[in-house]
């Protein structure tokens, strides 16, 4: 049985959970707060980052969310999420990596820092300027996803792909933390409503991070 | 014909060039300084980062070094670099991504910032404390690669893989900038000497970044 080391607001763990859900692969959750740098976790992964997925029975240890996703694509036939020609597959990977790195760096990471880590670790208030910067960056990103979704139904083309899962993972954490202004982003809002309705997304929507309530509209499919 | 947008000390472009060299794929270099944020380049890639690989004749545009490497693996049979079982492929990707992100963040990026960007862009001297931190971090990373290379001939196992190309790309830039102390790292030094001897590596070793001379031992195979 797979074990996934993660915490509720880890966007990279969310991407893996969405993929596991779409593929119908069972797993158990292990709660891991990477900022605590627990010795046993550092032994598993020197980088100390979630998610990590292990199967002790088969002595398999997978580190890094992109590595886990590629592994699942290669080993589980159901619900292929990196599909199509080599060029289409490149576009799926480009967008997934773009959300994982650029969107994370500019939006999700500063929101997590100000609204989660400061509350849990340093017990200080958020920096309003950093929050404003992250929310302003989110608007630019959603302008671009609007552009993508005006051209086709899903982020990278005509079908659901890893790009949508990566996008939904990042956006859902930013939305939980009140960082997304949905005004004037109809195409992305319609797409996100569809993502929220998927059975793979339900377990994420009902989860809460202790001490950090989500934005009021967070789990509403018709937000 | 492929065109690769890059600059001589971009570690991610070096990884792609090593892979193109191993696979015997021809390409032309387009010099691109991403810090200048040239309009035509931002039009090609909103993220504004090298490398980007294009083939205008076939209307193909590949953005992000990992995307390019996966594309080349899928489309060029020769010199497969993500090989083996799904678990072995996961280990190759884990190490390649680890060099691309962790090693880059802790070693290559601060060295490039202090010894390249400050000289070219801001015309200020390097911060000795940042340099010392990067060089100290490099020692810890090479302790780990020594451990890997004591167990098998190449970073991720018994054969050359994308993990070696990613490692050589990052280490070569750090070494150019004088950031690598080779003392007490015999296993990694032996491996790197072998990498330097490969025909795919030669074009990189002879290139220079204008105004920034490499460390004296940089292009010596028996350093």
GROMACS .gro file of C-alpha atoms in nm:
model
  446
    1UNK     CA    1   0.000   0.000   0.000
    2UNK     CA    2   0.126   0.346  -0.088
    3UNK     CA    3   0.191   0.594   0.189
    4UNK     CA    4   0.194   0.964   0.103
    5UNK     CA    5   0.384   1.200   0.335
    6UNK     CA    6   0.209   1.537   0.312
    7UNK     CA    7   0.023   1.821   0.486
    8UNK     CA    8  -0.319   1.957   0.386
    9UNK     CA    9  -0.195   2.279   0.222
   10UNK     CA   10   0.103   2.132   0.033
   11UNK     CA   11   0.022   2.210  -0.333
   12UNK     CA   12   0.262   1.946  -0.465
   13UNK     CA   13   0.104   1.676  -0.249
   14UNK     CA   14  -0.236   1.793  -0.378
   15UNK     CA   15  -0.125   1.743  -0.737
   16UNK     CA   16  -0.018   1.386  -0.654
   17UNK     CA   17  -0.344   1.318  -0.467
   18UNK     CA   18  -0.549   1.441  -0.762
   19UNK     CA   19  -0.355   1.207  -0.991
   20UNK     CA   20  -0.392   0.914  -0.750
   21UNK     CA   21  -0.765   0.991  -0.732
   22UNK     CA   22  -0.809   1.010  -1.109
   23UNK     CA   23  -0.622   0.681  -1.150
   24UNK     CA   24  -0.811   0.511  -0.869
   25UNK     CA   25  -0.491   0.419  -0.682
   26UNK     CA   26  -0.535   0.362  -0.307
   27UNK     CA   27  -0.305   0.520  -0.051
   28UNK     CA   28  -0.285   0.623   0.311
   29UNK     CA   29  -0.189   0.970   0.426
   30UNK     CA   30   0.101   1.034   0.662
   31UNK     CA   31   0.092   1.382   0.809
   32UNK     CA   32   0.428   1.552   0.772
   33UNK     CA   33   0.508   1.917   0.850
   34UNK     CA   34   0.830   1.968   0.651
   35UNK     CA   35   0.916   2.289   0.838
   36UNK     CA   36   0.967   2.077   1.155
   37UNK     CA   37   1.246   1.885   0.977
   38UNK     CA   38   1.165   1.565   1.166
   39UNK     CA   39   1.471   1.337   1.182
   40UNK     CA   40   1.290   1.031   1.045
   41UNK     CA   41   1.165   1.234   0.748
   42UNK     CA   42   1.509   1.378   0.670
   43UNK     CA   43   1.639   1.020   0.675
   44UNK     CA   44   1.387   0.936   0.403
   45UNK     CA   45   1.455   1.249   0.195
   46UNK     CA   46   1.759   1.473   0.250
   47UNK     CA   47   1.579   1.761   0.075
   48UNK     CA   48   1.310   1.742   0.347
   49UNK     CA   49   1.022   1.835   0.118
   50UNK     CA   50   0.674   1.689   0.077
   51UNK     CA   51   0.540   1.489  -0.097
   52UNK     CA   52   0.723   1.161  -0.062
   53UNK     CA   53   0.548   0.838  -0.155
   54UNK     CA   54   0.664   0.504  -0.022
   55UNK     CA   55   0.560   0.142  -0.046
   56UNK     CA   56   0.743  -0.039   0.231
   57UNK     CA   57   0.621  -0.381   0.120
   58UNK     CA   58   0.787  -0.334  -0.219
   59UNK     CA   59   1.075  -0.123  -0.082
   60UNK     CA   60   0.990   0.169  -0.314
   61UNK     CA   61   1.055   0.531  -0.221
   62UNK     CA   62   0.956   0.810  -0.459
   63UNK     CA   63   1.075   1.165  -0.390
   64UNK     CA   64   0.953   1.482  -0.565
   65UNK     CA   65   0.599   1.536  -0.696
   66UNK     CA   66   0.698   1.538  -1.063
   67UNK     CA   67   0.892   1.213  -1.019
   68UNK     CA   68   0.587   1.057  -0.851
   69UNK     CA   69   0.355   1.173  -1.131
   70UNK     CA   70   0.583   1.039  -1.406
   71UNK     CA   71   0.610   0.709  -1.217
   72UNK     CA   72   0.232   0.681  -1.186
   73UNK     CA   73   0.191   0.762  -1.556
   74UNK     CA   74   0.436   0.486  -1.648
   75UNK     CA   75   0.293   0.222  -1.417
   76UNK     CA   76  -0.084   0.285  -1.407
   77UNK     CA   77  -0.261   0.269  -1.742
   78UNK     CA   78  -0.590   0.422  -1.623
   79UNK     CA   79  -0.652   0.794  -1.674
   80UNK     CA   80  -0.337   0.885  -1.867
   81UNK     CA   81  -0.257   1.250  -1.793
   82UNK     CA   82   0.055   1.305  -2.010
   83UNK     CA   83  -0.103   1.213  -2.339
   84UNK     CA   84  -0.081   1.277  -2.711
   85UNK     CA   85   0.208   1.348  -2.947
   86UNK     CA   86   0.556   1.432  -2.818
   87UNK     CA   87   0.478   1.802  -2.876
   88UNK     CA   88   0.149   1.779  -2.685
   89UNK     CA   89   0.323   1.596  -2.402
   90UNK     CA   90   0.584   1.872  -2.393
   91UNK     CA   91   0.310   2.135  -2.361
   92UNK     CA   92   0.146   1.941  -2.075
   93UNK     CA   93   0.479   1.914  -1.892
   94UNK     CA   94   0.565   2.279  -1.961
   95UNK     CA   95   0.242   2.401  -1.802
   96UNK     CA   96   0.258   2.161  -1.509
   97UNK     CA   97   0.616   2.272  -1.434
   98UNK     CA   98   0.515   2.636  -1.486
   99UNK     CA   99   0.248   2.607  -1.214
  100UNK     CA  100   0.483   2.409  -0.989
  101UNK     CA  101   0.761   2.665  -1.013
  102UNK     CA  102   0.648   3.010  -1.132
  103UNK     CA  103   0.294   3.019  -0.989
  104UNK     CA  104   0.424   2.860  -0.669
  105UNK     CA  105   0.711   3.108  -0.635
  106UNK     CA  106   0.497   3.417  -0.703
  107UNK     CA  107   0.162   3.321  -0.547
  108UNK     CA  108   0.134   3.003  -0.340
  109UNK     CA  109   0.469   3.022  -0.159
  110UNK     CA  110   0.430   3.382  -0.031
  111UNK     CA  111   0.068   3.311   0.072
  112UNK     CA  112   0.177   2.999   0.261
  113UNK     CA  113   0.458   3.194   0.422
  114UNK     CA  114   0.241   3.483   0.538
  115UNK     CA  115  -0.085   3.307   0.622
  116UNK     CA  116   0.031   2.962   0.735
  117UNK     CA  117   0.395   2.953   0.846
  118UNK     CA  118   0.383   3.287   1.029
  119UNK     CA  119   0.074   3.174   1.220
  120UNK     CA  120   0.211   2.829   1.302
  121UNK     CA  121   0.585   2.877   1.336
  122UNK     CA  122   0.679   3.235   1.416
  123UNK     CA  123   0.337   3.340   1.564
  124UNK     CA  124   0.358   3.677   1.390
  125UNK     CA  125   0.110   3.859   1.170
  126UNK     CA  126   0.125   3.855   0.789
  127UNK     CA  127   0.309   4.124   0.593
  128UNK     CA  128   0.036   4.311   0.404
  129UNK     CA  129   0.274   4.414   0.129
  130UNK     CA  130   0.381   4.056   0.053
  131UNK     CA  131   0.014   3.946   0.056
  132UNK     CA  132  -0.082   4.222  -0.188
  133UNK     CA  133   0.206   4.124  -0.416
  134UNK     CA  134   0.098   3.759  -0.422
  135UNK     CA  135  -0.266   3.848  -0.490
  136UNK     CA  136  -0.167   4.085  -0.768
  137UNK     CA  137   0.057   3.817  -0.923
  138UNK     CA  138  -0.235   3.571  -0.906
  139UNK     CA  139  -0.443   3.808  -1.120
  140UNK     CA  140  -0.175   3.807  -1.392
  141UNK     CA  141  -0.156   3.427  -1.383
  142UNK     CA  142  -0.533   3.395  -1.410
  143UNK     CA  143  -0.531   3.633  -1.706
  144UNK     CA  144  -0.304   3.381  -1.875
  145UNK     CA  145  -0.513   3.077  -1.777
  146UNK     CA  146  -0.820   3.263  -1.909
  147UNK     CA  147  -0.635   3.297  -2.239
  148UNK     CA  148  -0.553   2.924  -2.241
  149UNK     CA  149  -0.909   2.824  -2.149
  150UNK     CA  150  -1.063   3.048  -2.412
  151UNK     CA  151  -0.876   2.844  -2.671
  152UNK     CA  152  -0.958   2.494  -2.543
  153UNK     CA  153  -1.152   2.326  -2.263
  154UNK     CA  154  -0.852   2.231  -2.053
  155UNK     CA  155  -0.522   2.397  -1.971
  156UNK     CA  156  -0.308   2.214  -2.225
  157UNK     CA  157  -0.565   2.114  -2.487
  158UNK     CA  158  -0.887   1.925  -2.551
  159UNK     CA  159  -0.854   1.679  -2.263
  160UNK     CA  160  -0.785   1.681  -1.890
  161UNK     CA  161  -0.411   1.649  -1.826
  162UNK     CA  162  -0.144   1.681  -1.559
  163UNK     CA  163  -0.140   2.054  -1.637
  164UNK     CA  164  -0.496   2.085  -1.500
  165UNK     CA  165  -0.407   1.886  -1.188
  166UNK     CA  166  -0.099   2.101  -1.123
  167UNK     CA  167  -0.301   2.419  -1.180
  168UNK     CA  168  -0.590   2.308  -0.958
  169UNK     CA  169  -0.346   2.206  -0.685
  170UNK     CA  170  -0.174   2.546  -0.675
  171UNK     CA  171  -0.492   2.750  -0.723
  172UNK     CA  172  -0.679   2.555  -0.455
  173UNK     CA  173  -0.416   2.632  -0.193
  174UNK     CA  174  -0.405   2.999  -0.295
  175UNK     CA  175  -0.787   3.007  -0.285
  176UNK     CA  176  -0.798   2.841   0.059
  177UNK     CA  177  -0.571   3.121   0.183
  178UNK     CA  178  -0.792   3.393   0.030
  179UNK     CA  179  -0.539   3.484  -0.240
  180UNK     CA  180  -0.758   3.450  -0.549
  181UNK     CA  181  -0.985   3.726  -0.677
  182UNK     CA  182  -1.233   3.549  -0.905
  183UNK     CA  183  -1.376   3.869  -1.054
  184UNK     CA  184  -1.316   3.901  -1.431
  185UNK     CA  185  -1.178   3.550  -1.460
  186UNK     CA  186  -1.482   3.371  -1.594
  187UNK     CA  187  -1.304   3.109  -1.805
  188UNK     CA  188  -1.076   3.003  -1.520
  189UNK     CA  189  -1.365   3.013  -1.270
  190UNK     CA  190  -1.574   2.785  -1.494
  191UNK     CA  191  -1.282   2.546  -1.532
  192UNK     CA  192  -1.213   2.549  -1.156
  193UNK     CA  193  -1.578   2.481  -1.076
  194UNK     CA  194  -1.552   2.173  -1.299
  195UNK     CA  195  -1.233   2.063  -1.125
  196UNK     CA  196  -1.399   2.104  -0.783
  197UNK     CA  197  -1.683   1.876  -0.892
  198UNK     CA  198  -1.452   1.584  -0.971
  199UNK     CA  199  -1.451   1.295  -0.723
  200UNK     CA  200  -1.069   1.320  -0.709
  201UNK     CA  201  -1.100   1.674  -0.573
  202UNK     CA  202  -1.359   1.612  -0.298
  203UNK     CA  203  -1.122   1.481  -0.028
  204UNK     CA  204  -0.906   1.792  -0.066
  205UNK     CA  205  -1.197   2.033  -0.036
  206UNK     CA  206  -1.320   1.888   0.292
  207UNK     CA  207  -0.978   1.897   0.460
  208UNK     CA  208  -0.873   2.176   0.691
  209UNK     CA  209  -0.537   2.300   0.816
  210UNK     CA  210  -0.562   2.334   1.195
  211UNK     CA  211  -0.597   2.694   1.310
  212UNK     CA  212  -0.627   2.826   0.956
  213UNK     CA  213  -0.987   2.849   0.835
  214UNK     CA  214  -1.033   2.864   0.456
  215UNK     CA  215  -1.182   3.157   0.263
  216UNK     CA  216  -1.566   3.143   0.293
  217UNK     CA  217  -1.626   3.036  -0.070
  218UNK     CA  218  -1.344   2.779  -0.066
  219UNK     CA  219  -1.542   2.453  -0.079
  220UNK     CA  220  -1.843   2.591  -0.268
  221UNK     CA  221  -1.854   2.439  -0.617
  222UNK     CA  222  -2.067   2.734  -0.736
  223UNK     CA  223  -1.846   3.000  -0.580
  224UNK     CA  224   1.709   2.256  -3.753
  225UNK     CA  225   1.688   2.305  -3.377
  226UNK     CA  226   1.779   2.642  -3.235
  227UNK     CA  227   1.879   2.661  -2.869
  228UNK     CA  228   1.841   2.995  -2.689
  229UNK     CA  229   2.107   3.000  -2.418
  230UNK     CA  230   2.412   3.170  -2.266
  231UNK     CA  231   2.747   2.999  -2.191
  232UNK     CA  232   2.702   2.974  -1.812
  233UNK     CA  233   2.335   2.867  -1.808
  234UNK     CA  234   2.347   2.528  -1.629
  235UNK     CA  235   2.007   2.421  -1.765
  236UNK     CA  236   2.115   2.492  -2.123
  237UNK     CA  237   2.433   2.293  -2.056
  238UNK     CA  238   2.227   1.992  -1.949
  239UNK     CA  239   2.030   2.011  -2.275
  240UNK     CA  240   2.349   2.055  -2.481
  241UNK     CA  241   2.506   1.750  -2.316
  242UNK     CA  242   2.195   1.547  -2.402
  243UNK     CA  243   2.189   1.677  -2.761
  244UNK     CA  244   2.559   1.589  -2.788
  245UNK     CA  245   2.515   1.236  -2.651
  246UNK     CA  246   2.224   1.178  -2.890
  247UNK     CA  247   2.408   1.328  -3.185
  248UNK     CA  248   2.131   1.580  -3.256
  249UNK     CA  249   2.243   1.889  -3.447
  250UNK     CA  250   2.148   2.240  -3.338
  251UNK     CA  251   2.252   2.602  -3.365
  252UNK     CA  252   2.308   2.826  -3.066
  253UNK     CA  253   2.123   3.154  -3.021
  254UNK     CA  254   2.283   3.373  -2.759
  255UNK     CA  255   2.024   3.496  -2.509
  256UNK     CA  256   2.093   3.687  -2.187
  257UNK     CA  257   1.768   3.628  -1.994
  258UNK     CA  258   1.844   3.910  -1.748
  259UNK     CA  259   1.802   4.158  -2.036
  260UNK     CA  260   1.441   4.041  -2.081
  261UNK     CA  261   1.452   4.103  -2.456
  262UNK     CA  262   1.102   4.160  -2.595
  263UNK     CA  263   1.131   3.897  -2.869
  264UNK     CA  264   1.242   3.639  -2.612
  265UNK     CA  265   0.958   3.720  -2.370
  266UNK     CA  266   0.720   3.677  -2.664
  267UNK     CA  267   0.855   3.325  -2.708
  268UNK     CA  268   0.847   3.239  -2.337
  269UNK     CA  269   0.660   3.449  -2.078
  270UNK     CA  270   0.878   3.304  -1.801
  271UNK     CA  271   1.181   3.453  -1.977
  272UNK     CA  272   1.420   3.174  -1.883
  273UNK     CA  273   1.679   2.982  -2.085
  274UNK     CA  274   1.691   2.729  -2.239
  275UNK     CA  275   1.423   2.739  -2.505
  276UNK     CA  276   1.453   2.512  -2.807
  277UNK     CA  277   1.268   2.587  -3.129
  278UNK     CA  278   1.236   2.437  -3.473
  279UNK     CA  279   1.074   2.703  -3.690
  280UNK     CA  280   1.045   2.475  -3.991
  281UNK     CA  281   0.826   2.235  -3.793
  282UNK     CA  282   0.668   2.508  -3.578
  283UNK     CA  283   0.787   2.344  -3.254
  284UNK     CA  284   0.871   2.542  -2.942
  285UNK     CA  285   0.998   2.366  -2.630
  286UNK     CA  286   1.026   2.559  -2.304
  287UNK     CA  287   1.200   2.441  -1.985
  288UNK     CA  288   1.507   2.218  -1.976
  289UNK     CA  289   1.329   1.919  -1.823
  290UNK     CA  290   1.055   1.941  -2.087
  291UNK     CA  291   1.320   1.951  -2.360
  292UNK     CA  292   1.504   1.649  -2.213
  293UNK     CA  293   1.184   1.442  -2.185
  294UNK     CA  294   1.095   1.538  -2.543
  295UNK     CA  295   1.438   1.431  -2.671
  296UNK     CA  296   1.413   1.104  -2.478
  297UNK     CA  297   1.076   1.032  -2.638
  298UNK     CA  298   1.173   1.125  -2.993
  299UNK     CA  299   1.540   1.023  -3.029
  300UNK     CA  300   1.614   0.657  -2.972
  301UNK     CA  301   1.994   0.692  -2.954
  302UNK     CA  302   2.163   0.722  -2.613
  303UNK     CA  303   1.860   0.677  -2.388
  304UNK     CA  304   1.926   0.863  -2.064
  305UNK     CA  305   1.610   0.784  -1.862
  306UNK     CA  306   1.642   0.410  -1.870
  307UNK     CA  307   1.553   0.095  -1.681
  308UNK     CA  308   1.258  -0.003  -1.464
  309UNK     CA  309   1.001   0.254  -1.348
  310UNK     CA  310   1.181   0.269  -1.011
  311UNK     CA  311   1.520   0.325  -1.177
  312UNK     CA  312   1.369   0.594  -1.400
  313UNK     CA  313   1.225   0.760  -1.090
  314UNK     CA  314   1.571   0.765  -0.928
  315UNK     CA  315   1.724   0.920  -1.243
  316UNK     CA  316   1.454   1.191  -1.249
  317UNK     CA  317   1.484   1.251  -0.874
  318UNK     CA  318   1.858   1.316  -0.895
  319UNK     CA  319   1.831   1.527  -1.211
  320UNK     CA  320   1.561   1.744  -1.049
  321UNK     CA  321   1.762   1.755  -0.726
  322UNK     CA  322   2.061   1.904  -0.911
  323UNK     CA  323   1.835   2.137  -1.111
  324UNK     CA  324   1.662   2.275  -0.803
  325UNK     CA  325   1.853   2.217  -0.477
  326UNK     CA  326   2.212   2.231  -0.604
  327UNK     CA  327   2.118   2.524  -0.828
  328UNK     CA  328   1.949   2.714  -0.543
  329UNK     CA  329   2.231   2.660  -0.292
  330UNK     CA  330   2.541   2.664  -0.514
  331UNK     CA  331   2.509   2.762  -0.881
  332UNK     CA  332   2.254   3.044  -0.845
  333UNK     CA  333   2.441   3.238  -0.572
  334UNK     CA  334   2.771   3.191  -0.761
  335UNK     CA  335   2.614   3.320  -1.083
  336UNK     CA  336   2.462   3.610  -0.893
  337UNK     CA  337   2.785   3.718  -0.724
  338UNK     CA  338   3.042   3.638  -0.991
  339UNK     CA  339   2.848   3.690  -1.315
  340UNK     CA  340   2.540   3.911  -1.273
  341UNK     CA  341   2.707   4.158  -1.036
  342UNK     CA  342   2.996   4.198  -1.279
  343UNK     CA  343   2.777   4.231  -1.588
  344UNK     CA  344   2.460   4.400  -1.466
  345UNK     CA  345   2.516   4.596  -1.146
  346UNK     CA  346   2.897   4.641  -1.185
  347UNK     CA  347   2.949   4.578  -0.814
  348UNK     CA  348   3.183   4.341  -0.635
  349UNK     CA  349   3.075   4.001  -0.501
  350UNK     CA  350   2.951   3.954  -0.145
  351UNK     CA  351   3.219   3.738   0.022
  352UNK     CA  352   2.969   3.594   0.270
  353UNK     CA  353   2.735   3.471  -0.003
  354UNK     CA  354   3.031   3.321  -0.192
  355UNK     CA  355   3.154   3.140   0.119
  356UNK     CA  356   2.802   3.003   0.179
  357UNK     CA  357   2.777   2.869  -0.177
  358UNK     CA  358   3.123   2.708  -0.162
  359UNK     CA  359   3.044   2.550   0.173
  360UNK     CA  360   2.714   2.417   0.038
  361UNK     CA  361   2.900   2.271  -0.262
  362UNK     CA  362   3.118   2.067  -0.024
  363UNK     CA  363   2.808   1.911   0.136
  364UNK     CA  364   2.664   1.827  -0.208
  365UNK     CA  365   2.991   1.668  -0.319
  366UNK     CA  366   2.998   1.462   0.001
  367UNK     CA  367   2.665   1.320  -0.114
  368UNK     CA  368   2.777   1.261  -0.474
  369UNK     CA  369   3.089   1.085  -0.336
  370UNK     CA  370   2.852   0.857  -0.145
  371UNK     CA  371   2.651   0.788  -0.462
  372UNK     CA  372   2.963   0.726  -0.672
  373UNK     CA  373   3.115   0.493  -0.415
  374UNK     CA  374   2.814   0.267  -0.464
  375UNK     CA  375   2.802   0.266  -0.847
  376UNK     CA  376   2.991   0.413  -1.143
  377UNK     CA  377   2.735   0.679  -1.229
  378UNK     CA  378   2.509   0.908  -1.027
  379UNK     CA  379   2.192   0.701  -1.054
  380UNK     CA  380   2.330   0.352  -1.115
  381UNK     CA  381   2.544   0.138  -1.342
  382UNK     CA  382   2.501   0.347  -1.657
  383UNK     CA  383   2.530   0.708  -1.767
  384UNK     CA  384   2.194   0.884  -1.728
  385UNK     CA  385   2.025   1.223  -1.727
  386UNK     CA  386   2.127   1.250  -1.360
  387UNK     CA  387   2.495   1.264  -1.466
  388UNK     CA  388   2.423   1.525  -1.731
  389UNK     CA  389   2.229   1.743  -1.485
  390UNK     CA  390   2.507   1.705  -1.226
  391UNK     CA  391   2.786   1.781  -1.472
  392UNK     CA  392   2.596   2.084  -1.601
  393UNK     CA  393   2.556   2.239  -1.255
  394UNK     CA  394   2.902   2.141  -1.129
  395UNK     CA  395   3.072   2.270  -1.445
  396UNK     CA  396   2.920   2.617  -1.402
  397UNK     CA  397   3.009   2.622  -1.032
  398UNK     CA  398   3.362   2.504  -1.120
  399UNK     CA  399   3.401   2.770  -1.391
  400UNK     CA  400   3.317   3.029  -1.127
  401UNK     CA  401   3.574   2.887  -0.882
  402UNK     CA  402   3.309   2.750  -0.645
  403UNK     CA  403   3.422   2.387  -0.621
  404UNK     CA  404   3.692   2.267  -0.381
  405UNK     CA  405   3.801   1.931  -0.525
  406UNK     CA  406   4.004   1.830  -0.219
  407UNK     CA  407   3.871   1.517  -0.044
  408UNK     CA  408   3.619   1.446  -0.317
  409UNK     CA  409   3.803   1.177  -0.507
  410UNK     CA  410   3.501   0.980  -0.627
  411UNK     CA  411   3.327   1.286  -0.767
  412UNK     CA  412   3.655   1.420  -0.915
  413UNK     CA  413   3.714   1.087  -1.094
  414UNK     CA  414   3.357   1.088  -1.227
  415UNK     CA  415   3.385   1.454  -1.338
  416UNK     CA  416   3.715   1.386  -1.516
  417UNK     CA  417   3.534   1.114  -1.711
  418UNK     CA  418   3.248   1.351  -1.794
  419UNK     CA  419   3.495   1.616  -1.914
  420UNK     CA  420   3.651   1.363  -2.152
  421UNK     CA  421   3.325   1.294  -2.333
  422UNK     CA  422   3.287   1.445  -2.681
  423UNK     CA  423   2.950   1.591  -2.571
  424UNK     CA  424   3.131   1.795  -2.304
  425UNK     CA  425   3.410   1.943  -2.518
  426UNK     CA  426   3.217   2.232  -2.673
  427UNK     CA  427   3.115   2.350  -2.325
  428UNK     CA  428   3.469   2.341  -2.187
  429UNK     CA  429   3.611   2.560  -2.463
  430UNK     CA  430   3.343   2.829  -2.430
  431UNK     CA  431   3.398   3.147  -2.232
  432UNK     CA  432   3.165   3.404  -2.082
  433UNK     CA  433   3.289   3.748  -2.187
  434UNK     CA  434   3.471   3.933  -1.908
  435UNK     CA  435   3.456   3.636  -1.674
  436UNK     CA  436   3.763   3.410  -1.698
  437UNK     CA  437   3.717   3.056  -1.565
  438UNK     CA  438   3.905   2.907  -1.270
  439UNK     CA  439   4.258   2.803  -1.388
  440UNK     CA  440   4.189   2.426  -1.372
  441UNK     CA  441   3.845   2.457  -1.538
  442UNK     CA  442   3.916   2.294  -1.876
  443UNK     CA  443   4.188   2.059  -1.758
  444UNK     CA  444   4.063   1.700  -1.777
  445UNK     CA  445   4.329   1.595  -1.522
  446UNK     CA  446   4.255   1.878  -1.281
   0.00000   0.00000   0.00000
